[in-house]
Amino acid sequence: MVLEVIALRPLVGTGFPRLCANRESLLSKECCPAWEGDGSPCGVSSGRGSCQDVVVPEEPDGPQYPFSGLDDREKWPLVFYNRTCQCEGNFMGYNCLDCKFGYYGENCTQWRASLRRNVFHLSHDEKIKLVSYLNLAKQTVSRDYVVATGTYQEMENGSIPMFSDVSVYDVFVWLHYYVSREALLGGPGNVWSNVDFAHWAPAFLPWHRLYLLLWEHEIRKLTGDMTFTIPYWDWRDAQTCDVCTDELMGGSSVFSSWQVLCSKAEEYSLQGVLCDVTEEGPLRRNPGNHNRNLVQRLPTSAEVAFALSLSNYDTGPMDRSANMSFRNTVEGFGDPQTGIGNSPRLNMHAALHVFMNGSMSSVQGSANDPIFLLHHAYVDSIFEEWLRRHNPSSAQYPESNAPIGHNARYHMVPYLPLRRNRDFFISTKELGYEYSNLLNSNQRIAEAMRPYLDELRNVWPWLLFAGLMGGILAVSLVAAFLKVKQRYQWRPMGDWNNPCSYFTAYLFKLFRIPEKKPIILDSITEKQPLILGNVTEETSARNYQTTI
């Protein structure tokens, strides 16, 4: 499958905009690139946006992170920039270039809703396209974004920029690493591990919702396929890694040649440095061969149903100890049968990561595995189902006292342009997408049948051609038979009103086939049906191996 990279306009990804990753921008602390349409900063001359001071919230954080002024992510993005583009209307992007999620058109006034499907309901061609797009993103260097490989202090407060080029895919690997890394307090081994700006607290679901939206947006721009959506893997009650097949994410696919980065969290902490985005070896998986004391099995339908029944989004200290918290239970730190926090075993979302037993099992490096996307798309669908069932007000999302980075008005780390946590505590319908498992029953049936109908459409011309040729052959045979009859003036041995009867009689005479005696059905012993119960089904799934 040949893919052409569309290079007509910048991509709408996230990270550090290349146009702002320079000495001048860092020293001025301003990231307000010009919009190419009119050449003005943020497209201000066309009313798309303007360069404004960054306003950070003053609400207090929880006690989990007792420091101030030591980590570049605190009060994001003030360490790097205090002026950025603030877009108007339906425009978005680091320079207000593009449209908000769900909108399109020259002035971003047209609406288009998309559908995220069950990965097993994709047609054969759609599965090929998914793998091809992922690999294209992995092989294509991002034109618009770079990633930081040093702290602001190591950059000497912006005088010596430390950024690196990575692929479109690896920009998102770095994003997930950077948001979840340990806080560097200065010097080798001097880190604070009880901090994560996207996990273990309320922003877990909104942060990953935006992550998937931006990733999806990048792929559309990269390929020019504006219909592309991320499929989801419904892993409820699964016994194995169902998506680890050669057709999808398995070891004989292109992913076996992928190299990972930002996967050695302990090593970075011991050295007191950031990931330098060098390749660190192949993608690893060994699903099911994990620590059974930590994760017994993949999540069940009953556990998902219990989580959905919890009416409170988050509770108490809003961390891993939260009781009867929907967020904490879905994330995997609340018991999915009782709702009690600090579960000794990991469940739900976290259980899948541990089950994969490889690159996915490290929080900081998990986005290296493309299964991460399918997994989090399903987690996002559970979040959406909870929102629709309980219809919470925006006030349910905590305004203050959540762990650092998780209050409602905190800017999500390390996204540029800026977005707040509460902005994505809303239905997917307001963001331009839907999940096929949340459609009504008739729509779900039609959706499940769609790939089979697509395959039928692909073979229909051949079936029509075969039928036409069969008809021509039949007519030719009858015509030839009638011509032979007329030429040799054969005496009918059958019923001339029934050509088949005559033709059969003629064949008997020509080849001297003796007439068979009628079969006496009463004398035939009835055969037993074939017993399939003892047949072992063979699978084509192949897995990556790891020593973990």
XYZ file of C-alpha atoms in Angstrom:
548
model
C 0.000 0.000 0.000
C 1.611 3.238 -1.138
C 1.007 6.310 0.962
C 1.701 9.873 -0.068
C 2.663 12.343 2.618
C 0.541 15.467 2.433
C 2.793 18.504 2.895
C 0.411 21.359 2.209
C 0.026 22.700 5.713
C 1.550 22.190 9.172
C 0.314 19.356 11.324
C -1.681 19.943 14.452
C 0.220 17.910 16.970
C 1.635 18.902 20.313
C 4.916 19.139 22.195
C 7.316 22.005 21.597
C 6.519 23.823 18.319
C 9.657 23.900 16.212
C 9.120 27.626 15.628
C 9.334 28.221 19.393
C 12.203 25.844 20.201
C 14.945 28.416 19.705
C 17.033 30.761 21.817
C 15.044 33.884 20.959
C 11.676 32.378 21.899
C 12.981 30.818 25.110
C 14.682 33.995 26.298
C 11.623 36.110 25.494
C 9.340 33.372 26.878
C 6.975 33.929 23.961
C 5.515 31.270 21.646
C 3.269 33.122 19.192
C 4.214 31.973 15.667
C 2.723 33.638 12.619
C -0.223 32.127 10.801
C 0.879 31.548 7.233
C -2.430 32.815 5.885
C -1.720 36.468 6.694
C 1.740 36.431 8.263
C 0.554 37.864 11.574
C 1.228 36.282 15.003
C -1.545 33.770 15.783
C -3.466 35.044 12.733
C -4.529 38.139 14.651
C -5.036 40.155 11.460
C -7.649 37.625 10.321
C -9.354 37.288 13.695
C -8.131 33.745 14.299
C -6.408 34.490 17.603
C -3.932 36.690 19.431
C -0.751 36.514 21.500
C -1.698 36.762 25.164
C -0.217 36.368 28.624
C -0.580 32.895 30.096
C -2.812 32.894 33.172
C -2.237 29.990 35.561
C -4.703 29.057 38.300
C -3.971 29.850 41.918
C -6.045 27.063 43.522
C -4.026 24.919 45.943
C -2.776 21.459 44.985
C -2.946 18.353 47.139
C -0.143 17.345 49.531
C 1.325 14.584 47.354
C 4.002 16.854 45.865
C 5.523 19.037 48.635
C 7.880 21.128 46.473
C 7.700 24.363 44.535
C 9.884 25.758 41.785
C 11.905 22.582 41.206
C 10.125 20.912 38.280
C 9.662 22.438 34.809
C 6.072 21.147 34.684
C 4.880 23.176 37.657
C 2.409 25.887 36.611
C 2.770 24.753 33.018
C 4.033 26.299 30.765
C 5.454 29.284 32.665
C 8.993 27.911 32.976
C 9.307 27.969 29.175
C 6.712 30.503 27.948
C 4.494 33.134 29.550
C 2.880 34.280 26.284
C 1.196 31.948 23.790
C -1.482 32.059 21.102
C -5.043 32.120 22.405
C -7.345 31.138 19.532
C -10.842 32.470 18.892
C -14.035 30.695 17.847
C -13.489 27.291 16.292
C -9.791 27.791 15.575
C -7.011 25.945 17.387
C -3.310 25.166 17.092
C -0.063 26.697 18.309
C -0.569 29.471 15.713
C -4.389 29.143 15.375
C -3.927 27.404 12.045
C -6.420 24.603 12.362
C -9.984 23.838 13.431
C -11.222 22.571 16.774
C -12.088 18.901 17.003
C -15.166 18.124 14.925
C -14.956 21.251 12.759
C -13.485 21.713 9.308
C -13.531 24.083 6.358
C -11.650 27.255 5.507
C -13.261 29.156 8.375
C -13.854 26.105 10.623
C -17.630 26.497 10.432
C -18.585 23.045 9.116
C -19.238 20.131 11.459
C -18.247 16.511 10.892
C -18.721 13.675 13.394
C -16.563 10.549 13.153
C -16.943 7.025 14.523
C -14.380 4.967 16.430
C -14.983 1.286 15.746
C -14.212 -2.032 17.381
C -10.904 -3.126 15.848
C -12.430 -6.528 15.048
C -15.191 -4.861 13.035
C -12.726 -3.279 10.629
C -12.644 -4.640 7.096
C -9.500 -6.284 5.758
C -8.556 -3.102 3.893
C -9.139 -0.967 7.000
C -6.829 -3.176 9.048
C -4.118 -2.830 6.411
C -4.638 0.924 6.426
C -4.374 1.096 10.225
C -1.039 -0.729 10.299
C 0.264 1.291 7.328
C -0.660 4.623 8.908
C 0.950 3.695 12.208
C 4.138 2.682 10.463
C 4.131 5.826 8.334
C 3.884 7.946 11.497
C 6.777 5.993 13.013
C 8.969 6.544 9.951
C 8.137 10.221 9.294
C 10.024 12.943 11.169
C 7.646 15.546 12.610
C 7.909 18.772 10.638
C 6.333 20.953 13.290
C 7.328 19.589 16.678
C 10.513 18.740 18.540
C 10.983 17.299 22.018
C 12.988 18.559 24.984
C 16.015 16.497 26.002
C 17.162 18.739 28.826
C 15.638 20.683 31.695
C 15.282 24.459 31.539
C 18.167 24.730 33.979
C 20.351 22.536 31.746
C 19.417 24.848 28.875
C 20.854 27.673 31.002
C 17.436 29.304 31.207
C 16.950 29.149 27.457
C 20.379 30.277 26.292
C 21.280 26.791 25.020
C 18.167 25.102 23.584
C 18.166 21.314 23.991
C 15.629 19.794 21.624
C 15.661 16.835 19.231
C 13.824 15.699 16.116
C 11.676 12.580 16.413
C 9.016 10.929 14.287
C 5.360 11.915 14.393
C 4.638 8.743 16.368
C 7.515 9.294 18.779
C 6.389 12.833 19.588
C 3.507 11.126 21.357
C 5.780 8.552 22.976
C 7.763 11.457 24.416
C 4.585 13.277 25.537
C 3.514 10.309 27.618
C 7.002 9.889 29.037
C 7.418 13.551 29.920
C 4.066 13.923 31.665
C 4.590 10.833 33.824
C 8.315 11.028 34.569
C 9.651 11.455 38.095
C 10.479 14.953 39.276
C 14.190 15.748 39.041
C 15.209 17.536 42.233
C 18.870 18.022 41.284
C 21.720 15.539 40.951
C 21.905 11.782 40.285
C 19.250 9.750 42.054
C 17.622 12.799 43.611
C 14.064 12.390 42.346
C 10.489 12.480 43.654
C 8.512 9.498 42.395
C 5.078 10.264 43.864
C 4.141 12.671 41.089
C 2.437 12.218 37.730
C 0.668 14.957 35.816
C -1.570 12.541 33.852
C -2.049 9.473 36.079
C -3.122 8.489 39.596
C -5.559 11.424 39.869
C -8.575 13.136 38.216
C -6.867 14.258 34.985
C -6.155 10.660 33.964
C -9.216 10.372 31.718
C -9.358 13.923 30.261
C -5.597 13.947 29.591
C -5.688 10.692 27.629
C -8.842 11.798 25.817
C -6.982 14.814 24.446
C -3.933 12.638 23.711
C -5.996 10.358 21.453
C -7.713 13.280 19.736
C -4.398 14.929 18.919
C -2.866 11.666 17.753
C -5.862 10.993 15.506
C -5.640 14.538 14.163
C -1.947 14.088 13.343
C -2.578 10.904 11.364
C -5.310 12.583 9.330
C -3.013 15.446 8.410
C -0.080 13.154 7.688
C -2.025 10.846 5.366
C -4.684 13.206 4.014
C -7.317 10.691 5.150
C -9.794 12.830 7.092
C -12.024 9.815 7.785
C -9.405 7.980 9.854
C -10.295 7.140 13.456
C -8.521 5.152 16.149
C -10.221 1.768 16.672
C -10.668 0.330 20.145
C -9.941 -3.074 21.633
C -12.761 -4.283 23.864
C -10.685 -6.488 26.168
C -13.469 -7.515 28.551
C -13.317 -11.227 29.371
C -10.413 -11.805 26.945
C -8.147 -14.723 27.780
C -5.254 -13.748 25.515
C -3.967 -10.778 23.537
C -6.661 -10.973 20.855
C -5.065 -8.170 18.811
C -1.629 -9.828 18.738
C -2.231 -11.359 15.307
C -0.154 -10.926 12.173
C -3.021 -8.981 10.600
C -3.012 -6.424 13.423
C -0.390 -5.925 16.143
C 1.433 -9.270 16.114
C 5.104 -10.123 15.928
C 5.191 -10.821 12.193
C 3.876 -7.355 11.361
C 5.937 -4.202 10.774
C 6.002 -3.557 14.529
C 8.637 -6.249 15.033
C 11.191 -3.855 13.488
C 10.222 -0.850 15.632
C 12.698 0.652 18.087
C 11.531 2.141 21.397
C 12.642 5.261 23.215
C 12.165 6.821 26.665
C 11.605 3.373 28.187
C 14.366 3.254 30.831
C 12.779 5.219 33.662
C 14.984 3.858 36.446
C 18.142 4.608 34.514
C 17.120 8.239 33.927
C 16.303 8.669 37.601
C 19.619 7.235 38.745
C 21.443 9.656 36.462
C 19.110 12.546 37.243
C 18.495 13.296 33.541
C 15.720 13.389 30.972
C 15.292 10.826 28.230
C 17.566 11.759 25.304
C 15.286 10.005 22.746
C 17.961 7.629 21.475
C 16.762 4.203 20.353
C 16.762 1.677 23.192
C 16.021 -1.645 21.510
C 13.053 -3.434 19.951
C 9.453 -3.265 21.023
C 8.834 -6.011 23.597
C 5.798 -8.087 24.490
C 5.136 -11.416 26.160
C 1.425 -11.229 26.990
C 0.125 -13.391 29.786
C 3.551 -14.266 31.226
C 3.353 -11.555 33.848
C 3.360 -11.426 37.647
C 0.120 -13.203 38.616
C 0.346 -11.861 42.148
C -0.010 -8.353 40.736
C -2.587 -9.052 38.017
C -4.666 -12.223 38.009
C -6.364 -11.809 34.615
C -7.741 -9.308 32.160
C -10.776 -7.272 33.288
C -14.257 -8.781 33.108
C -17.596 -7.418 31.938
C -18.829 -7.490 35.530
C -15.912 -5.327 36.687
C -16.550 -2.746 33.984
C -20.243 -2.712 34.916
C -19.357 -2.137 38.584
C -17.089 0.784 37.717
C -19.837 2.344 35.603
C -22.250 2.086 38.538
C -20.118 4.395 40.707
C -21.698 7.834 40.682
C -18.733 9.873 41.996
C -16.050 10.771 39.488
C -13.376 11.079 42.190
C -13.333 11.114 45.966
C -11.274 11.932 49.071
C -7.618 12.690 48.343
C -8.281 11.980 44.629
C -5.251 9.754 44.264
C -4.646 5.987 44.265
C -6.241 5.661 47.693
C -9.622 7.123 46.613
C -12.596 4.935 47.607
C -15.744 4.434 45.480
C -14.151 6.613 42.813
C -15.066 5.884 39.197
C -11.763 7.320 37.990
C -9.619 5.360 40.457
C -11.485 2.116 39.766
C -11.213 2.445 35.984
C -7.567 3.425 36.229
C -6.951 0.205 38.150
C -6.097 1.190 41.724
C -9.586 0.754 43.147
C -10.923 -2.774 43.659
C -13.436 -3.442 40.814
C -15.663 -5.458 43.129
C -15.705 -3.243 46.232
C -14.489 0.168 45.041
C -11.889 0.369 47.831
C -8.695 2.205 46.841
C -5.073 1.125 47.167
C -5.959 -2.328 45.891
C -3.093 -4.819 46.458
C -3.665 -6.005 42.889
C -3.850 -3.891 39.754
C -7.086 -4.031 37.815
C -8.942 -2.603 34.813
C -6.750 -0.171 32.813
C -3.555 -0.963 34.738
C -4.124 -4.729 34.468
C -3.914 -4.619 30.674
C -0.563 -2.810 30.838
C 0.903 -5.414 33.203
C -0.623 -8.305 31.233
C 1.271 -7.264 28.074
C 4.526 -7.855 29.977
C 6.930 -5.719 27.996
C 7.116 -2.167 26.693
C 3.491 -1.567 27.708
C 4.262 -2.420 31.320
C 6.286 0.742 31.975
C 4.121 3.806 32.579
C 6.658 6.158 31.048
C 7.452 3.985 28.018
C 4.077 2.339 27.401
C 3.117 4.519 24.431
C 5.889 2.853 22.386
C 3.503 -0.057 21.804
C 0.698 0.731 19.318
C -1.626 -1.467 21.386
C -1.545 1.500 23.800
C -3.814 3.398 21.391
C -6.380 0.589 21.019
C -6.362 0.062 24.779
C -6.863 3.699 25.717
C -9.548 4.166 23.074
C -11.594 1.528 24.906
C -10.859 3.131 28.289
C -12.059 6.411 26.780
C -15.285 4.712 25.652
C -15.893 3.572 29.249
C -15.354 7.166 30.385
C -17.875 8.307 27.772
C -20.440 5.728 28.857
C -20.074 6.916 32.460
C -20.576 10.564 31.403
C -23.771 9.674 29.538
C -25.137 7.508 32.309
C -24.519 9.938 35.198
C -24.553 13.266 33.327
C -22.295 15.000 35.882
C -22.048 18.761 36.100
C -18.688 20.353 35.403
C -18.465 20.994 39.158
C -17.891 17.256 39.690
C -14.405 17.791 38.362
C -12.333 19.085 41.312
C -11.447 22.748 41.296
C -8.697 22.425 43.911
C -6.720 20.127 46.227
C -6.165 17.440 43.610
C -2.577 16.226 43.132
C -0.428 18.734 41.252
C -1.406 19.068 37.609
C -4.921 17.699 38.108
C -7.061 20.655 39.247
C -9.816 21.703 36.852
C -8.116 24.815 35.455
C -4.558 23.445 35.351
C -3.041 23.469 31.870
C -2.381 19.918 30.757
C 1.328 19.057 30.680
C 3.095 19.256 28.210
C 0.534 20.286 25.601
C 1.098 23.363 23.463
C -1.243 25.035 22.603
C -2.715 25.105 26.097
C -5.725 23.098 27.243
C -7.256 22.773 30.694
C -8.292 19.522 32.364
C -11.953 20.446 32.708
C -12.200 21.262 28.982
C -12.280 17.534 28.240
C -14.645 16.511 31.018
C -17.382 16.607 28.366
C -19.098 14.186 25.994
C -17.375 12.965 22.859
C -20.391 14.302 20.949
C -19.129 17.808 21.684
C -15.681 16.836 20.408
C -16.778 15.383 17.088
C -16.622 11.644 17.619
C -18.665 8.653 18.767
C -18.004 5.027 19.726
C -19.711 2.214 17.846
C -20.423 0.300 21.063
C -22.467 3.259 22.329
C -24.779 3.399 19.306
C -28.356 2.153 19.593
C -29.013 -1.564 19.070
C -29.992 -1.314 15.394
C -26.970 0.832 14.614
C -24.687 -1.604 16.452
C -26.004 -4.538 14.394
C -25.490 -2.607 11.167
C -22.000 -1.625 12.298
C -21.084 -5.246 13.094
C -22.267 -6.315 9.620
C -20.431 -3.503 7.822
C -17.051 -5.233 7.219
C -18.789 -8.294 5.763
C -20.874 -6.129 3.445
C -17.717 -4.287 2.413
C -16.060 -7.576 1.524
C -19.163 -8.587 -0.432
C -19.000 -5.339 -2.384
C -15.395 -6.109 -3.253
C -16.206 -9.566 -4.669
C -19.590 -8.647 -6.201
C -18.132 -7.686 -9.632
C -16.385 -11.059 -9.795
C -19.551 -12.908 -8.808
C -21.474 -11.014 -11.483
C -18.803 -11.791 -14.066
C -18.810 -15.471 -13.114
C -22.591 -15.606 -13.370
C -22.539 -13.920 -16.759
C -19.899 -16.295 -18.090
C -21.818 -19.263 -16.722
C -24.948 -18.060 -18.517
C -23.075 -17.629 -21.792
C -21.612 -21.125 -21.455
C -25.042 -22.648 -20.767
C -26.584 -20.937 -23.787
C -23.671 -22.063 -25.957
C -24.077 -25.692 -24.856
C -27.823 -25.676 -25.595
C -27.230 -24.056 -28.983
C -24.570 -26.624 -29.847
C -26.837 -29.471 -28.791
C -29.737 -28.223 -30.916
C -27.422 -27.829 -33.906
C -26.175 -31.420 -33.542
C -29.774 -32.673 -33.234
C -30.817 -30.838 -36.356
C -27.806 -32.098 -38.355
C -28.114 -35.786 -37.547
C -31.920 -36.001 -37.195
C -31.740 -38.140 -34.034
C -34.861 -39.843 -32.892
C -35.971 -38.599 -29.527
C -35.245 -40.929 -26.669
C -36.622 -38.529 -24.120
C -39.212 -35.892 -23.901
C -38.494 -33.168 -26.536
C -40.432 -30.763 -24.438
C -37.784 -31.377 -21.817
C -34.289 -30.903 -23.339
C -32.634 -32.114 -20.152
C -34.532 -35.416 -20.357
C -33.457 -35.910 -23.990
C -29.883 -34.940 -23.263
C -29.661 -37.429 -20.384
C -31.032 -40.248 -22.508
C -28.571 -39.413 -25.266
C -25.639 -39.553 -22.852
C -26.756 -42.974 -21.610
C -26.807 -44.285 -25.141
C -23.587 -42.646 -26.236
C -21.496 -43.875 -23.328
C -23.508 -47.051 -22.700
C -24.024 -46.227 -19.002
C -26.089 -49.008 -17.462
C -29.152 -47.893 -15.625
C -28.619 -47.926 -11.885
C -30.993 -49.640 -9.542
C -32.947 -47.346 -7.231
C -31.380 -46.791 -3.818
C -33.323 -48.343 -0.943
C -33.085 -45.598 1.715
C -34.384 -47.809 4.509
C -31.283 -49.960 4.325
C -28.796 -47.120 4.907
C -27.499 -46.720 8.413
C -27.645 -43.051 9.513
C -24.175 -41.486 9.897
C -23.190 -39.756 13.105
C -22.309 -36.035 12.916
C -18.631 -35.012 12.971
C -17.531 -34.375 16.560
C -15.609 -31.040 16.748
C -15.300 -30.782 20.488
C -11.834 -32.333 20.690
C -10.342 -30.304 17.846
C -7.760 -27.772 19.028
C -8.071 -24.454 17.234
C -4.779 -23.258 15.814
C -3.883 -19.617 16.155
C -1.626 -17.498 13.981
C -0.798 -15.062 16.758
C 2.887 -14.482 17.380
C 4.236 -12.509 20.267
C 7.336 -10.503 21.028
C 9.569 -12.196 23.586
C 11.079 -10.512 26.613
C 13.031 -11.492 29.652
C 10.625 -9.621 31.907
